[in-house]
Each structure stands twice: as C-alpha cells, then as structure tokens.
Amino acid sequence: MSTKLHVPQTRREDLVERAAITELLTRGLTRKLTSIAAPGGYGKTTAVSQWLQQSAVPAVWISLGSQDNDLIEFWSYTIAAVDSKHPQFAAAVTPYLPSLKSGAFEPFISAMIRELDSRADELVIVWDDYHTIDLAPIHASVAYFLAYLPARVHLYITSRADMPFPTARLQTTGQLVKITIQELRFQLVEGVRYFQECMGLPLSGEKIAVLVDRTEGWISGLYLAAISLQRSGNYADFIRAFSGEHRNISDYLFQEVFSLQPSEIQSFLLETSIVDRMNGPLCEAITGQANCQELLETLEQHHLFIVSLDDRREWYRYHHLFSEFLRRLYRQKYAGQPAELHVKAARWLEAHGFLEEAVEQLFMDKRYLEASDLIEAHLQDFRVKRGVLYRWLRELPEACLAEKPGIQFLYVKVMVEAGQMELAQARLRHMESKLSDPAWEAYVGNVLYLSSAVAFYRKDIRRLDEYMEMFDRHMPEGSYIQMIEGNSYSINFDTQLSFINDLHEAERYFSKWVKRWETRENYPFVGFYYVTYSLLLYEQNRLEEAEMYAERALQTKCIQPYGLILFGAAAVAVRIYQARGASASAFELLERLKSKIHSPDKSIFIRKIEAEKAYLSLVNGSFDEGWLQACGIQYTDTAPFASIREYLHLARACMECGRESDALQLLEQMYGFVAEEDRTWDKVKVTILQSLALDLIGDRANAVMKLEEALRLAEPGRYTRSFLDEGAKMAELLREYTGHRPVNANLMSASMRYARELLLLMANPANETASAGALITKQELKILRMIDMGLSNKQIAEQLEITAETVKSHLKSMYRKLQVNSREQALEQGKQFKWL
C-alpha cells in the first residue's frame, strides 16, 4: 500500500523552476479538477510532485496501474490515502465499500463526500497515471465524485489521455484547470536553464535551440540527450547526428543511454524490466545476482530513469517510457528462448504474498497453465477482485479451464455479476455436459443452482423451475452457495419480482417452493422465498397471508443470521402494518431490526432501514428533510439504479418538499432504466409516481395519461396495493380517469374496469373485496342479486314492491355506474367485485 501512496521525490537541484506551470497548478486550489494530460515523458508527475514539495497544502497521492481496474480496489487506495491525512476517515467510509460489489457507487461516493465535507482543512488528492484505468464504472464513479466534491477538496489527475468522463460542465462553471502538452513542453528559455544549470553542460543557445526544436520540448527527450552529451564529450557530432531523421526519437535516445552502460547494468536493466516494481530481494530472485539493492541505489544516484516508491529506498520502478523501451529490447533478446525470468519473478511474488502480480507475470510469459493453477490455489483471495479476475479468466485458453471446475464455477459467477447472461448460459451448458465426470461430482449441485440463477435473471421461469427441481433432488439439504451472500448487501435489485413479469406465474412458482421447503429443518434459503411470496401476496391485497410469511421469515431461527432476509421481511411487514393503520408498530419493527442485523455490511442495512423509515414518515405526514442529506443518493443520479425502491422514496421526498421537477427528472431516468431492463414490477411503481408528480404540478391531462399507462401495465398481474397505498390522491386520479371515458361498455377498455375495481377497493382497502356501497345503491345491489337468481324485471318489481318502470330506472342507473349495457355484463362485474 505504501508504495502506491508515496509522493515521488526529485532533488531540487535537478529541476527547472517553471513559474507558468506552478501558477496553473496553484490555480487548481480554487477549482474542483486540475487535469494534466499529455503523452509520456512530458513531466506530468514531476511537475505535480515538484509543486507539492513547494506548496504547504495537505496532499495525498495515489499511483495507479492497470491492476487497479476494479471499483473496490481503486477506491480502497483513495480511502487509505485520505486516511493518512484525516485519521478515522477510513473507519467512517470503509463500511460502504461493499456496496460497490453491485456496481452501484452512489451510496459509497455520498459517504465519501459527507466525510470530506465534515473536515475543515484543505486537501489535494492526486491520481497519477489515470490513463491506466479503463473500467467504465470507475469513470462514472469519478464523475459522480467530482459533481459533489466539497469546495475545500481539489482533485489533480495526470494522464496520457484526455479525461474519459465528461468535463464540459466543470469547464463552463469555472471548476476546471487544463494543463496540456502545450503548457508542459519546454520552451527555449527553460531548455537553456536545464542544460546549462541543472545538467552542467556548456552548450550555446543555438545548440540548445536545435535540441529543443528537434524534441518539440519533450522533457524526457531533452534529459536523454543531456545524459548522452555528458558521456559523449563531442557535442557537435551528437547534435548533428541527433538532428537527423529518426522515426522514433525516444527509442533513439534510450538506445544511446542504454549503450553507454556496462554490460552488467544492461543485463540487470533488461531482466528486471519485466516487473512493474522491484526491491533488492525480488531482483536477486530474477537475475541471480547478489548485490541488487546496491545496483538499484546506484541507478538512482545516476538518475537512470528509476523512481523510488518509498522513503526507505526499498521499492523502485523504472520510468514508464524507459520501462516500455527495456521490455521491447527484452522481447527481442529473449525471443524464442526459455529465459524463465517471469516464472522466477512469479515464484518470489507468490511466496511473499503478491499474488496478483505473480499471476500477471505468468500471463506475460503465456504460462497459462501455471497461471490457472495459481488462480485456483488462491480462489478465495481473488474472489473480491472481480474486475481483475474476469480479465484473467477471459484470457485463459479453454484447455486451462477444462479440468478446473472451481475456476469455471467462479467464472460463471463473475459473468452473472457482470450481467453477461448469454456468456454465462453458454458456459453453464458446457459445464452441464461434464457433470457425469467424477471430477465434477462435488460441483453438480452448485452448477445446477447457478444454472437456475441464470434462468431467473433471463426471466425464464420454466427453466428456473426445472433447474431448481434437479438441484433439489441432488442436494435436498441445500448448498452453502445458496446463502453465501445472505448476510451481505451486494445485490443490485430490491426483489425477485423485478425479474418475473407475469405475477400469476410468480405466484405459482413461489407458492410451490414455499410449500416444498417450509417443513424442512435448518433450511434458511426458504427465507428468500418467504419474503418474495409475502410481497407478492401483499401486492394482491391478501394481507393476512402476506403477514404470515413475513413473520415466518422474521421468526424462523435458522434465518436469523441472514440480514438480507430479515431486512426484506421487515420491509414487507411494515407495509402491512401501515395498511392496517398501525404505523407506530411499523416504526418500532424497523428500530428493532437494527439490533438484529450482524453483518459486515451493517452500515448499508442501516441506511436502507432509514430509507424505509423515511417512506413511513412521508405517508404519515411527519417527514424530516434531514434524510435527503443523509440518504447517500441524489435526484441527479443516473442508471443503473441498484435500489429502485430507495430512489422511489427519494422521488416522494422531493415531491413532498416542493421539488416536483427534480422528482420528475429522477423518475424519467428510472423509467428509462427499468424499461430497458424490461422489469414490469418496477415500471408499474415508477409510472404511478410519475402520474402523481405530474398531477402535483397541475398537469392533470398528462397525469391521467400516465395513470392509464400504469393501469395497462398492472392489469395483467392484478396489481392492487401499488395503487391503494397512494391513498386519496390516487383515488382522485382514478375517478378522473373513469369519469371521462364513454359509458358504452363495448368501447370500454379493460383498464377501465380494472380502474373501477381499484376505486371500489379504496373504499375499504384492508378488505380483499370491494364495497358495493362505494359505487351502487343498496337497492341496485338487491336488484343485481335478483338478476343473478334469474328473476325477470316483473318478478323483481313484485319482490321489492315497486313498479317495473322503477326497476328499469334502477337498472339504467346501475349500468351507467358499472359502465355496462346488459344484464350479462352487469353480472360479470358483480362477480368480479365478489358481490354475488
């Protein structure tokens, strides 16, 4: 860790004072971002480190590399760096790191921002060599970080390429300083000062002008030229040769410097160039020489493109351009020869705990079988480094995976987490073909379970059920993999119902498996199904049944260690309490839940519990706007949304606080995401809230149109509580919708009947059936029941002691209210409403 966070040091006497660069870097102290972007060798790292040595502002430094292309890894280094200046920062922020496993970075970044904002001191954060980062989620998280960065915190990024995230807004708002190749390249006056003062070379201004012009102010080129001139003695000949046509100035100059070294040093440079960083013992393992620490110190004293990575002068690296040059020479020299240097490096690195670098060495030498052995031996260590692991597994030849079930299993798991369902399914089919092999016997159940998971994410419920049947037959006692993340919060969805668009199919599936598993002893996996089935029953307004399954999940002993199940069950239970008017009990349950969860992700669970409490406060008229600052999410967040439910709470809170436009902006983003993902459950919820938000701003026409869209989405699944829970405002919109449609039942849409059912239920929402009195009179209900008994108008008139004309008048009124035009249609409606 210390080598990643070490600020590179350069002797002051070796540096040219660059007032213009210093001024630009200092200007960054009044901006959010300072971007230093130029090709390699233009002194980006040196300029920033030199400025930091001269500046009194507190600063932290993170040296980045290609192995840092992992969300958790990347931000872990940043946390550690900031913690070095602000003790307790890591303790406050690290609990949010696990949320990055789902790819949702907003809660974590929000925690970072809160902690940084709570510190009074100025702070500079430097990310060096950001061009080595190519993972899109990291770029997105950095953009989010910048958007909310406190005014006292300033980000400096060095890179060989332009910033891979949007910076236009920062530029237009005056929050960006850009330093490019134009500012970094040496001008003639700086070249003169460098050669004459720093390097002690008595060159004329004319000769220096040739060098500056030929290199176009490229600082590393000028440094290489200076080293060659110091060794050459014949300045005129060197400059004459240098000014010739060399296609690659860097290679030409590096070759000049390299050829001046003794053969022992040349061999050392080539052989040790294979590693990204080195110390004496590692170099000894690679080269077989015994004096490597002395050699490293000698190279540093001679300024031979080597950089110290710590204050103890233990770890070093070559300048990136020099390293690239040496590696090209190394490949030329050892082409086709079994040098074994990468293997030697890998063995030392593995023995000393640098597992990731050991694997990289084997990949560099195309030792794929050895690399796969090493990965397999340390699977538990690599599980947390999903990004790096996925890259390795994609590069491994199929032959290296064939006999390694453990690696293949983890490969599929990483594919699923990365959303690569097609690839995951293809590999699973390949794995299923091997399940009869004795070597795979221990993995049969887990492969079947993972196949069921892929079918679930692909919304293929029939295949899900088939795989679950096979899994259950093979492992009736269950598998550890079912509960591997039951006490963490790494999922990127709220409910399994988001992946089942047909709620009738969902009911058949979950009721079947709940009945299958509910009598088994010590089978905690059933808890996930209790939660989902309970939520489904709640949506259907079957409150007693829903409560029974939620209580089972909350009370079953073997489920208690699994925070994910407990939270899910409590989230359903509080809705049931609220529906029955017992909001105090709902708040109490959520508070008790905090002490029942013992999870490494407890801070995430607490945040989600607070979000549910915020929802309860909103519907009970006691909302505290403080939640908006503490919730860790913003209305400007963009897809993917890990928790639709939490963002719905945020949208409601914005609506409550008079920020309807913010709510609509967020809901529009959410709808685009869930529509693309084809998640009907979430589309219904989002569309309902869009309708209410539009109505709040007085756009009743579009509000009703949105409501109609919600009804059409919801009717096939007979969604109920999603509408009922919105109360009087939803009832008003439903009445508006039903009141402006034709009374001719032949022209009436199915969603119109559905809307009327919902209106009737709203008269008594805790009951499963609608109240007839909410729509038709008692006399009309009597007439409808007599029609159901087969009585004619004349017989009904006799029974009720009224005239036949009065019966016709009641029928006409009832038809209008029910939007029907015949006895048969009226009876059909009565049966749907359970009046008959």
mmCIF file of C-alpha atoms in Angstrom, residues 54 78 99 133 189 212 270 305 312 345 395 431 471 494 568 614 677 703 715 728 831:
data_model
loop_
_atom_site.group_PDB
_atom_site.id
_atom_site.type_symbol
_atom_site.label_atom_id
_atom_site.label_comp_id
_atom_site.label_asym_id
_atom_site.label_seq_id
_atom_site.Cartn_x
_atom_site.Cartn_y
_atom_site.Cartn_z
ATOM 1 C CA GLN A 54 6.956 23.689 -2.660
ATOM 2 C CA THR A 78 -8.135 6.542 -2.255
ATOM 3 C CA SER A 99 -21.996 -1.642 -1.885
ATOM 4 C CA ILE A 133 -7.783 2.910 -15.745
ATOM 5 C CA VAL A 189 14.495 29.625 -22.136
ATOM 6 C CA VAL A 212 14.512 21.810 -28.058
ATOM 7 C CA LEU A 270 16.608 -5.826 -19.170
ATOM 8 C CA PHE A 305 15.141 6.662 -15.112
ATOM 9 C CA ARG A 312 13.197 3.875 2.898
ATOM 10 C CA ALA A 345 9.549 -13.497 -10.515
ATOM 11 C CA GLU A 395 -7.662 -14.592 -21.386
ATOM 12 C CA MET A 431 -20.277 -27.419 -17.661
ATOM 13 C CA PHE A 471 -30.934 -29.119 -7.748
ATOM 14 C CA ASP A 494 -34.894 -4.932 -4.434
ATOM 15 C CA GLY A 568 -36.616 -7.926 3.148
ATOM 16 C CA ALA A 614 -38.385 7.962 5.639
ATOM 17 C CA GLU A 677 -34.340 -3.956 -18.425
ATOM 18 C CA ALA A 703 -51.084 12.709 -15.149
ATOM 19 C CA GLU A 715 -53.818 -5.088 -15.022
ATOM 20 C CA ALA A 728 -56.738 9.896 -1.725
ATOM 21 C CA LYS A 831 -68.859 -11.459 -9.834
#
